[in-house]
Coordinates of C-alpha atoms in Angstrom, one line a residue:
X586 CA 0.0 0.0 0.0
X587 CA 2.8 2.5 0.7
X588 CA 4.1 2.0 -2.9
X589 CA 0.9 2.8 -4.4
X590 CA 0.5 5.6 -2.1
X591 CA 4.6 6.8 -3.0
X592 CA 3.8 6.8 -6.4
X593 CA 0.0 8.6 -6.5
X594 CA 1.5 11.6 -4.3
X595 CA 4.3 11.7 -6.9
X596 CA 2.2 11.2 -9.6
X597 CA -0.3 14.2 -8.2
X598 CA 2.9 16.3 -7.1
X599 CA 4.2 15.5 -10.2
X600 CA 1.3 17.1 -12.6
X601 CA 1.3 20.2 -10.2
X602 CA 4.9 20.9 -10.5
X603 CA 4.6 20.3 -13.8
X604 CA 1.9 23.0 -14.1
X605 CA 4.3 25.1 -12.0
X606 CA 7.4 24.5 -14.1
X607 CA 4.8 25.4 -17.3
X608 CA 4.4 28.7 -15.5
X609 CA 7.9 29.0 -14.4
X610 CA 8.7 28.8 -17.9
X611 CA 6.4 30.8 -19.6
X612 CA 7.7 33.4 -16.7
X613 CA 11.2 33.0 -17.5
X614 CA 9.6 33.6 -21.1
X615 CA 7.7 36.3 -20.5
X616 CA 10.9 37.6 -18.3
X617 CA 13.5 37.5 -21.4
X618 CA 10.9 39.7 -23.4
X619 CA 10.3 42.1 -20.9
X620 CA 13.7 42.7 -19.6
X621 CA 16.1 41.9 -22.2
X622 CA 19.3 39.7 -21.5
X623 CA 20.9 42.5 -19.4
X624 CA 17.5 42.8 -17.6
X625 CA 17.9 38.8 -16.8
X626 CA 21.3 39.1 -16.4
X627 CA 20.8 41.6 -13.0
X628 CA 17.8 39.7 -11.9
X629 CA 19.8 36.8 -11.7
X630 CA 22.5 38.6 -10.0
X631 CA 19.9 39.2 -7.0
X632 CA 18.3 35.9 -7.4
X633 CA 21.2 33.5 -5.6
X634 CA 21.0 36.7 -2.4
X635 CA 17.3 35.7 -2.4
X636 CA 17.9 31.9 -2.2
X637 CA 20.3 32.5 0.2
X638 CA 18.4 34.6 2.9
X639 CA 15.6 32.0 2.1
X640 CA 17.9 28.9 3.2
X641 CA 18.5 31.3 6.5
X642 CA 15.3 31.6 7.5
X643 CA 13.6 28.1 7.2
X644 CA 16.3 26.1 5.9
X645 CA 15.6 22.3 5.8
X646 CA 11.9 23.4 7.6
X647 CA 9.7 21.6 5.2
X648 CA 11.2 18.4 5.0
X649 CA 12.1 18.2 8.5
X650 CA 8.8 19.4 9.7
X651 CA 7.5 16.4 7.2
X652 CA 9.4 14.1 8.6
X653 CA 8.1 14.3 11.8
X654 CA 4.6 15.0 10.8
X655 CA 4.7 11.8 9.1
X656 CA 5.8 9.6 12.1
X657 CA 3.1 11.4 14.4
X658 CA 0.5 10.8 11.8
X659 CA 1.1 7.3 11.1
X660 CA 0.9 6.3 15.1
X661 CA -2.2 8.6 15.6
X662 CA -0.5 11.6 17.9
X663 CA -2.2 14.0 16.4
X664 CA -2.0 15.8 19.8
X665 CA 2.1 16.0 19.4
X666 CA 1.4 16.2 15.5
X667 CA -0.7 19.7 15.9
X668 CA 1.6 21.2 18.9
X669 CA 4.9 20.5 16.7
X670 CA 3.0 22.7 14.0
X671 CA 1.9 25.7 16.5
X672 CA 5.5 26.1 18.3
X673 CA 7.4 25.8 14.9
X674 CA 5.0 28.1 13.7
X675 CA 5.6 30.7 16.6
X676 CA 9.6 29.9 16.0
X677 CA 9.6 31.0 12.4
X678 CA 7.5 33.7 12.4
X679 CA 9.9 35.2 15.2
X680 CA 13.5 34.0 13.7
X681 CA 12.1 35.5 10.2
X682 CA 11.2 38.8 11.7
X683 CA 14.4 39.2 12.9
X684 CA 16.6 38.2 9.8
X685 CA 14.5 40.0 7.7
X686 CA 14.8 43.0 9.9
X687 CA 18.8 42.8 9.7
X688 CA 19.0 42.0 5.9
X689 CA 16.7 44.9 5.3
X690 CA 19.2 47.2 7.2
X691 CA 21.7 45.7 5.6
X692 CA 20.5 45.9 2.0
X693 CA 22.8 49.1 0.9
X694 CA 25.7 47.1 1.3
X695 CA 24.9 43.9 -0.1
X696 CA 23.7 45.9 -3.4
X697 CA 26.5 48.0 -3.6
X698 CA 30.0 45.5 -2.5
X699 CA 28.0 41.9 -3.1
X700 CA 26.3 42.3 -6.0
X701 CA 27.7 45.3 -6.9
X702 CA 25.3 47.2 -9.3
X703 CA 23.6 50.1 -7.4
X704 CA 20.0 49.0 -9.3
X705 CA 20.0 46.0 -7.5
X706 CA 18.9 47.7 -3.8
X707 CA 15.0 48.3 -4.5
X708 CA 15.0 45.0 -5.4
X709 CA 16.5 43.6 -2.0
X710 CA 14.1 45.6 -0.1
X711 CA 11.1 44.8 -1.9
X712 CA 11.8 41.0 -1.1
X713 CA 11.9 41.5 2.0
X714 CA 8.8 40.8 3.4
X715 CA 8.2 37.6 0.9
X716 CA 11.1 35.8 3.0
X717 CA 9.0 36.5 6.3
X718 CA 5.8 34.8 4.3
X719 CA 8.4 31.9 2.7
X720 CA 9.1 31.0 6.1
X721 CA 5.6 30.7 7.5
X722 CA 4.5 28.9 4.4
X723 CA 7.6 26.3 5.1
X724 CA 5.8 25.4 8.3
X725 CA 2.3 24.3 6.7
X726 CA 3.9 22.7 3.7
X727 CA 5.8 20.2 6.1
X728 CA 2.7 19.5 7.7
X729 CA 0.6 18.5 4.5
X730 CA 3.7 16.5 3.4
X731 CA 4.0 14.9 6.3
X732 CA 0.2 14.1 6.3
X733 CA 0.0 13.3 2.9
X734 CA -2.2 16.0 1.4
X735 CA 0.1 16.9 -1.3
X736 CA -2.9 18.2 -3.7
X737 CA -3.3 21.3 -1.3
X738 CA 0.1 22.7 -0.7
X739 CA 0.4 22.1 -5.0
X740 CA -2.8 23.4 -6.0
X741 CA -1.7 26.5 -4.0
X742 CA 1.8 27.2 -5.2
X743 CA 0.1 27.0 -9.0
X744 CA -2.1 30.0 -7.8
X745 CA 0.8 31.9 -6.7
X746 CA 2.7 31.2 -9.9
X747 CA -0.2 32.3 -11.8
X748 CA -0.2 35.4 -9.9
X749 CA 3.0 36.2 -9.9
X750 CA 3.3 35.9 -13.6
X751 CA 0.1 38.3 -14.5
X752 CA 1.3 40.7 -11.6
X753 CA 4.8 41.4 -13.1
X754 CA 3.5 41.4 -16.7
X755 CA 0.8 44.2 -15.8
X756 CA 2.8 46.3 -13.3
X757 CA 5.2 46.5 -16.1
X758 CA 2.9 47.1 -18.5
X759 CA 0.6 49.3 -16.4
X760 CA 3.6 51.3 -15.4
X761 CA 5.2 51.8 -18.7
X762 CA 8.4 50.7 -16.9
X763 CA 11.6 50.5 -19.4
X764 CA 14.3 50.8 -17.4
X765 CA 16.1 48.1 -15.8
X766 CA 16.2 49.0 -12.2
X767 CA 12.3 49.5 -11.9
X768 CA 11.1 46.7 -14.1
X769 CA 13.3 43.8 -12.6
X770 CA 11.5 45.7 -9.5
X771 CA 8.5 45.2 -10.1
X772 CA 9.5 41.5 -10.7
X773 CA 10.3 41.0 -7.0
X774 CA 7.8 43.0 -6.1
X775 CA 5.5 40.4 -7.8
X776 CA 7.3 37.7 -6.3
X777 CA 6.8 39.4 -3.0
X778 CA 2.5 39.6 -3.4
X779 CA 2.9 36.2 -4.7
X780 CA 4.2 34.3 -1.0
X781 CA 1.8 36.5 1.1
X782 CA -1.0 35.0 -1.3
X783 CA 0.3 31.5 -0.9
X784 CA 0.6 31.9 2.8
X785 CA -2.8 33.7 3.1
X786 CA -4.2 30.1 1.4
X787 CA -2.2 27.5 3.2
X788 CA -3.4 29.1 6.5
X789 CA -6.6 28.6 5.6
X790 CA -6.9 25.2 4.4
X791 CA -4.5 24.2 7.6
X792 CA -7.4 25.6 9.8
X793 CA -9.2 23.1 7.9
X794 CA -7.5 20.3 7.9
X795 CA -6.2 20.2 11.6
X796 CA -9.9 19.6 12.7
X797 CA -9.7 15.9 11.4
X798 CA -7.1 15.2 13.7
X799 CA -7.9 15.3 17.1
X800 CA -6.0 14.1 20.1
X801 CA -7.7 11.4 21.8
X802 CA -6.0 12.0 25.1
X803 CA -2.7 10.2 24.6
X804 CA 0.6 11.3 26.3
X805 CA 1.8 14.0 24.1
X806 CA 5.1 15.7 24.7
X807 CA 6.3 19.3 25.7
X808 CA 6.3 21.9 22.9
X809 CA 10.1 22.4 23.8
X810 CA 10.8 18.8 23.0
X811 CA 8.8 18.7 20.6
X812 CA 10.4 22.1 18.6
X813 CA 14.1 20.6 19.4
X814 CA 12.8 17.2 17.5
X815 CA 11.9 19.5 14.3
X816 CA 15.0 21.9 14.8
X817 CA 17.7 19.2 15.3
X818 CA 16.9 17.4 11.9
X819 CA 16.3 21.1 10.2
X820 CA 19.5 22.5 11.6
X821 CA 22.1 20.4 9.5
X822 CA 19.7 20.7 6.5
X823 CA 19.5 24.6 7.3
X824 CA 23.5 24.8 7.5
X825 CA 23.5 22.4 4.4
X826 CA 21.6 24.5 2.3
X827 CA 22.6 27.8 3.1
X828 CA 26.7 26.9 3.2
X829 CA 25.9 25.7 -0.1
X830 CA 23.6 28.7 -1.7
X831 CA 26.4 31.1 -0.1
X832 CA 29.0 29.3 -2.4
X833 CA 26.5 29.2 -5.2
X834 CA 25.9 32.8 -4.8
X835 CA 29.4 33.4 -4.7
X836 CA 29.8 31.6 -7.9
X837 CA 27.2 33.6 -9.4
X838 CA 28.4 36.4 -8.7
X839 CA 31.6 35.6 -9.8
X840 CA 30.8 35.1 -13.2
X841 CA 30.5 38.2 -14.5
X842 CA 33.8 39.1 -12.7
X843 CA 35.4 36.1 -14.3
X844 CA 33.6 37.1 -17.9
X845 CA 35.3 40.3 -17.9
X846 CA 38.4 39.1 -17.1
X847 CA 37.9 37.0 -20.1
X848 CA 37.5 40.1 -22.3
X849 CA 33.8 41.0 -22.3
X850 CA 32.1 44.4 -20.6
X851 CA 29.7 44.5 -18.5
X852 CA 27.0 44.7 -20.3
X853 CA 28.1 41.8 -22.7
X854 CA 28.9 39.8 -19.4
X855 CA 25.3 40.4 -18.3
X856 CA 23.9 39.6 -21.4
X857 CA 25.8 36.3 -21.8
X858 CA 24.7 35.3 -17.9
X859 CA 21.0 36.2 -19.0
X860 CA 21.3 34.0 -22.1
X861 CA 22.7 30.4 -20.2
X862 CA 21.3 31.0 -16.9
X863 CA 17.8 32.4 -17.8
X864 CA 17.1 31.0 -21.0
X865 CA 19.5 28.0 -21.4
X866 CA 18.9 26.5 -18.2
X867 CA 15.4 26.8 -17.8
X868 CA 15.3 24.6 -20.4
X869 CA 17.5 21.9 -19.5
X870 CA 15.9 22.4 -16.2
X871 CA 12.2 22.1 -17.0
X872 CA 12.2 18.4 -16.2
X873 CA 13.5 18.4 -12.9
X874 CA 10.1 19.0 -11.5
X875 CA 9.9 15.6 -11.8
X876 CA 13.1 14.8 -9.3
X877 CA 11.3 17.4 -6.9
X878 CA 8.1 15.9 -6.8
X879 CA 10.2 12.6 -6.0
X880 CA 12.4 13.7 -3.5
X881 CA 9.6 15.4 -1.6
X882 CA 7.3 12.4 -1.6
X883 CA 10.4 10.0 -1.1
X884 CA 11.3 11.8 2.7
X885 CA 8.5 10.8 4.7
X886 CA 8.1 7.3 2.8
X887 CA 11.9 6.1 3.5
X888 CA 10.9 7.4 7.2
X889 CA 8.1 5.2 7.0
X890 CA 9.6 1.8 5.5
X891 CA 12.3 2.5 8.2
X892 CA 10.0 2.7 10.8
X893 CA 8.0 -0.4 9.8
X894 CA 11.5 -1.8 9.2
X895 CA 10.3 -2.7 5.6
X896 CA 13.7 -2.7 4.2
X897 CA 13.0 -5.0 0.7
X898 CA 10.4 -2.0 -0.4
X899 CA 13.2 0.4 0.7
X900 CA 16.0 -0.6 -1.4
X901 CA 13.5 -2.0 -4.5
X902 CA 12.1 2.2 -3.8
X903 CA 16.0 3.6 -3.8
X904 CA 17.3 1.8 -7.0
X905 CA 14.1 2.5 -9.1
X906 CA 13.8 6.6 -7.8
X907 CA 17.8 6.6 -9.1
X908 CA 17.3 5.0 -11.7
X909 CA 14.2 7.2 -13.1
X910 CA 15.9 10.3 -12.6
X911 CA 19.0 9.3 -14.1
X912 CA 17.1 8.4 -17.2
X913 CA 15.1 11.7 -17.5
X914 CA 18.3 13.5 -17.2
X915 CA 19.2 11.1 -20.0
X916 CA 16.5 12.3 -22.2
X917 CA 16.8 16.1 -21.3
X918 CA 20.5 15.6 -22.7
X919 CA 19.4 13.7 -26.1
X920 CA 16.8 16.4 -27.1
X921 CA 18.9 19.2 -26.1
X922 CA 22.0 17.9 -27.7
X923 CA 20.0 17.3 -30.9
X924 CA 18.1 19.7 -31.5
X925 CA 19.7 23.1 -29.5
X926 CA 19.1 25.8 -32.1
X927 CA 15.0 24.7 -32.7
X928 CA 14.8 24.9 -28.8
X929 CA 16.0 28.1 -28.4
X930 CA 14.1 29.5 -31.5
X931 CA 10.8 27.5 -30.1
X932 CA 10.8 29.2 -26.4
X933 CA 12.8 31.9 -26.6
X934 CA 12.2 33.4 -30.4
X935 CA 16.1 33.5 -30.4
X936 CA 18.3 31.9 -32.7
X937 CA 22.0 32.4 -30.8
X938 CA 20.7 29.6 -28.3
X939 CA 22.2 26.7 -29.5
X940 CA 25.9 26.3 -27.9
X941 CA 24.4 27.5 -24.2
X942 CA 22.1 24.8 -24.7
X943 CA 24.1 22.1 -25.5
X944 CA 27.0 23.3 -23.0
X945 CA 24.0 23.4 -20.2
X946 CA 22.4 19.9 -21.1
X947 CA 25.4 18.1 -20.7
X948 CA 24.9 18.3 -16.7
X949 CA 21.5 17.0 -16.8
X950 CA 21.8 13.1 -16.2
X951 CA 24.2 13.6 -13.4
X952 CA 22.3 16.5 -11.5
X953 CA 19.2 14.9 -12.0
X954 CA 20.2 11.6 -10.3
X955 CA 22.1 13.7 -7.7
X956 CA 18.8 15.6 -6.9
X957 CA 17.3 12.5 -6.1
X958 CA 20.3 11.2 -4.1
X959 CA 20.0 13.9 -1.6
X960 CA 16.5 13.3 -1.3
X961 CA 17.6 9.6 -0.4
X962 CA 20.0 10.5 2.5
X963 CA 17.6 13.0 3.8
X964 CA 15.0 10.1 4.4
X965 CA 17.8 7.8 5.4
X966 CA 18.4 10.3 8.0
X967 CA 22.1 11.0 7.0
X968 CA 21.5 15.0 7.1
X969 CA 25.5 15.6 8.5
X970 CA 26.6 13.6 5.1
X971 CA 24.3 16.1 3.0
X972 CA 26.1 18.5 4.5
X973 CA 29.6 17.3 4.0
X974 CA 28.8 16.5 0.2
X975 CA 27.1 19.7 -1.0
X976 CA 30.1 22.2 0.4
X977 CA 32.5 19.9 -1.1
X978 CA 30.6 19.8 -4.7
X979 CA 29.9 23.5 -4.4
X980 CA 33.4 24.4 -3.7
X981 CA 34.8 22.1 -6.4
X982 CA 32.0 24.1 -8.7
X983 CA 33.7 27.3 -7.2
X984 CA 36.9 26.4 -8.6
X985 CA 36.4 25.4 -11.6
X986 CA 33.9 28.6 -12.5
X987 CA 36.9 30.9 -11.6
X988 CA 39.0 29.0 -13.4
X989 CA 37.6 28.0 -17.0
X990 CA 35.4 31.1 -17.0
X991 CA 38.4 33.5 -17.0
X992 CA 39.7 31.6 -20.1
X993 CA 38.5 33.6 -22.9
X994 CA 37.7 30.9 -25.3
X995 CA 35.6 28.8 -22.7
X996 CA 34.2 32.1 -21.0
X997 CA 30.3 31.1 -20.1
X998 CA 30.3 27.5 -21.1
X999 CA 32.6 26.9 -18.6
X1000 CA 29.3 27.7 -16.1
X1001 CA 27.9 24.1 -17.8
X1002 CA 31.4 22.6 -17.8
X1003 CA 31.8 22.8 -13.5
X1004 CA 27.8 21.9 -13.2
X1005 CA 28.5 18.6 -15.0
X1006 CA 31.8 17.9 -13.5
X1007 CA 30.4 18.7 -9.5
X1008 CA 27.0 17.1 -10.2
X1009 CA 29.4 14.1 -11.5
X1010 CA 31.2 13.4 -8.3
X1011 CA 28.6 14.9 -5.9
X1012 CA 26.4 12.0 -7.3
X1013 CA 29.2 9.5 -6.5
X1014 CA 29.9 10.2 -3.0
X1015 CA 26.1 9.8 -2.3
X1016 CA 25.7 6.4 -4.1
X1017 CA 28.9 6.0 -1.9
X1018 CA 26.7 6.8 1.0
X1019 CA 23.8 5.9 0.4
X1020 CA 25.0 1.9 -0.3
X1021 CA 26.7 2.1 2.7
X1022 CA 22.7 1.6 4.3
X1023 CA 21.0 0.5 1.3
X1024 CA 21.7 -2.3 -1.3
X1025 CA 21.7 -0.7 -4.5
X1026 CA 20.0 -2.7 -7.2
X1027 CA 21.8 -2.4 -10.9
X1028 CA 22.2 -4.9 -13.6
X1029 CA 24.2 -5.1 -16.5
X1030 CA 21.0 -6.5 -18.4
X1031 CA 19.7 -3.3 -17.6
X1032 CA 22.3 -1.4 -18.6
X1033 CA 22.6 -3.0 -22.0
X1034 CA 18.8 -2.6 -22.6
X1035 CA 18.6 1.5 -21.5
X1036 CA 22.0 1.5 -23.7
X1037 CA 20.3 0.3 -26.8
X1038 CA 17.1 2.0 -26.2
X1039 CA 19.0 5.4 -26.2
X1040 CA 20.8 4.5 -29.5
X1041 CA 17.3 3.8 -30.9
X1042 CA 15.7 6.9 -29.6
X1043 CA 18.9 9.1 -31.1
X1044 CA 18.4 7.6 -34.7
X1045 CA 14.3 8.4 -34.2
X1046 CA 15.5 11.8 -33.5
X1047 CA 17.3 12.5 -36.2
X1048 CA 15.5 10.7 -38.6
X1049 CA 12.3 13.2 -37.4
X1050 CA 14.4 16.6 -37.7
X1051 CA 15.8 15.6 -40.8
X1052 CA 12.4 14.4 -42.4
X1053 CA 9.6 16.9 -41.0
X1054 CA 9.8 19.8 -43.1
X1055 CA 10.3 23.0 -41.3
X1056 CA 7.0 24.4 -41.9
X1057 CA 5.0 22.9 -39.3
X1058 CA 7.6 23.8 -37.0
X1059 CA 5.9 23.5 -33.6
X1060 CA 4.2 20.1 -34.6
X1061 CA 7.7 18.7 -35.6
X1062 CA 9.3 19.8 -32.1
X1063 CA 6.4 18.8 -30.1
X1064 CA 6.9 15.2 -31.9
X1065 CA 10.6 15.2 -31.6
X1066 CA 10.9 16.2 -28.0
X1067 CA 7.8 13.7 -27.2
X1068 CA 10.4 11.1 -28.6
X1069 CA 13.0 12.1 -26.9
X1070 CA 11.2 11.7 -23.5
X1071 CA 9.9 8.3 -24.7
X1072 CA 13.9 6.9 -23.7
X1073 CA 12.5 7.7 -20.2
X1074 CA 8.7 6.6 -20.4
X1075 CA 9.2 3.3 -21.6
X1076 CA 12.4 2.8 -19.7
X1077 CA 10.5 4.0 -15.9
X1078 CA 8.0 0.8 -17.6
X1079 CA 11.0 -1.5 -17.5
X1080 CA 12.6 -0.3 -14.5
X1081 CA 9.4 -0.8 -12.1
X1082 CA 8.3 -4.4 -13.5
X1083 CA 12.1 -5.4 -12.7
X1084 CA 12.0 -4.4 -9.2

């Protein structure tokens, strides 16, 4: 039963990140046309500071939060289950206020010796309030995780995609903004209405929901305990993430220091850092969603196989959940490799596209797989190895960036270069790790199958681009990437009736 349930919430998590990452996209979009590459360029600059302060204030919340959720819903403590969610609550909302209150102080600095682009500090101030609401929403989305109401916390963050998107486009538009500094503004500032929205609904249907679970009188324990169970699995998660968004954003922001090094302006090093980062990527990462929905959904069911000490269903659940993800990234790679140029002209109306995207695609199969790895050891309850592994991948990723990105004929693709070679050995140690618990299931009759499955899928491809004329160019894309992402249908098929 708790396989069928692990792959319905994934299934239903799935669809509604997928509507999400259909939003995303047509944001990123809808972003690139409203801003221009140097637009992107600075809003990405801002983007890894927001990420960061994020990680600060409920780091490692939801899934911790899940976690225990999870074990107090499946033994019927609803009385610990509903106090764990009260004093978290009351935690956050007062450890948020007070970062928030320091970064927003702070804010002239960061825009002018971080980030360094004076247009950057409206945008840092207008966030501020959305990483107050991030943090409360953190604490309800645990909770419906961890209870397995996935559809509500989903159906919720589609609305606030939704609005986000509409907001920034008519603000813009309302506004006649043009100039860089107030448009990618008003682009936090919709970000901003967006997570008071999203928290304004999740309050409401946790009201809700809470009332089905009623103590019946059992010993419950005290709300210190009970806050020190949810902080000391969030903590190394919290340290986790931001150590490794602080080197992220440090690599971010090192890139266009690195790029004009390499020869390029500012402007130009913008531009280049808009075209891989917000165009470029968001395609090669459009299918990750389905990782997410995974690794969410895998937490509390690794905590419950544990816990029943089911351990054939655990490993049959690690090896498939590797396995899936490793073949998605596959397919990502295959369609992006193929066919770069009709990508970038097909989302993005652009035709100088194709070498970001085929630079960017080439991390795909190994940060996919590694996405779901740390998924695995957070369930497996190995939160000081995530740790460990992420600030040694991110500071390998550091490295390289400074290095290859200062050499003028790699300049930006050495961004893709040091995603795929970290992703690469992050995903190592963690199959390291994670076997260490877990007996990891791979065949070389599997191997050998996928192998000549992907040989078969590449000759569809470019039998299909080379034979559809040009002139029904959405229909032939549509068909070609639908093939592409066939390698990874029928081979999630094959890999589930073999476990």
């Amino acid at each position: 039963m708790g396989k069928d349930t692990f792959y319905r919430d994934t299934f239903v998590l799935t669809i509604s990140n997928l509507a999400m990452g259909i939003l995303r996209f047509m944001f990123s979009i809808i972003l690139s046309r409203q801003l221009g590459p140097e637009g992107v360029g600075l809003y990405g600059l801002i983007m890894p500071i927001y990420d960061l302060f994020t990680c600060l204030v409920c780091g490692g919340l939801v899934a911790a939060l899940s976690k225990e959720a999870s074990a107090y819903y499946g033994t019927n403590h609803y009385g610990n289950l509903n106090k764990s969610v009260s004093i978290t609550f009351a935690f956050t909302l007062l450890w948020s206020i007070t970062i928030t209150l320091i970064i927003f102080l702070i804010s002239p600095l960061l825009s002018t010796y971080i980030i360094r682009d004076s247009r950057s500090l409206y945008s840092l101030w207008i966030i501020c309030p959305a990483l107050i609401f991030i943090a409360l929403s953190s604490v309800y989305k645990g909770y419906f995780y961890g209870v397995s109401e996935v559809i509500t916390p989903s159906v919720i963050d589609i609305v606030e995609k939704a609005v986000r998107m509409f907001l920034m486009v008519g603000v813009i538009n309302y506004f006649a903004l043009k100039d860089i500094k107030s448009t990618v503004a008003a682009t936090y500032f919709s970000f901003t209405v967006g997570e008071i929205i999203s928290f304004v609904f999740l309050y409401m249907f946790f009201k809700r929901s809470k009332r089905k679970f009623i103590s019946s009188g059992e010993k419950g324990e005290n709300r210190a305990q009970l806050l020190f169970n949810v902080l000391v699995m969030a903590l190394p998660l919290a340290i986790n993430g931001f150590l490794s968004t602080a080197i992220h954003s440090v690599s971010t922001l090192l890139v266009p220091l690195r790029l004009m090094v390499a020869g390029f302006d500012h402007v130009t090093a913008l531009e280049l850092i808009g075209k891989f980062n917000g165009m470029a990527l968001a395609i090669v990462f459009f299918p990750i969603v389905i990782v997410a929905s995974m690794s969410t959904v895998l937490i509390p069911d690794i905590s419950r196989s544990i816990t029943q000490k089911d351990y054939s269903n655990l490993e049959a659940r690690v090896s498939e959940v590797i396995k899936m993800c490793f073949l998605l990234g596959v397919s990502t790679l295959l369609i992006c490799y193929l066919i770069p140029d009709s990508l970038g002209k097909l989302f993005f109306n652009r035709t100088d596209l194709g070498s970001f995207i085929k630079i960017a695609a080439i991390c795909a199969p190994f940060l996919y797989a590694s996405a779901c790895s740390y998924g695995i050891l957070n369930g497996l309850g190995k939160q000081k190895v995530i740790l460990i592994n992420s600030i040694i991948t991110s500071l390998i990723q550091l490295v390289l960036i400074f290095i290859l990105i200062g050499i003028p004929s790699i300049n930006i693709m050495g961004y893709g270069i040091s995603m795929a070679a970290s992703a690469l050995i992050g995903l190592l140690m963690n199959l390291y790790e994670i076997s260490k618990v877990v007996t990891l299931r791979f065949s070389l009759g599997e191997f050998l199958i996928m192998s000549l499955l992907t040989v078969l899928v590449i000759m569809l491809i470019l039998i299909l681009n080379s034979t559809i004329p040009d002139n029904i160019f959405l229909i032939k894309n549509i068909i070609i990437i639908f093939t592409g992402f066939s390698l990874f249908l029928v081979s999630t098929f094959l890999v589930r009736k073999s476990s």
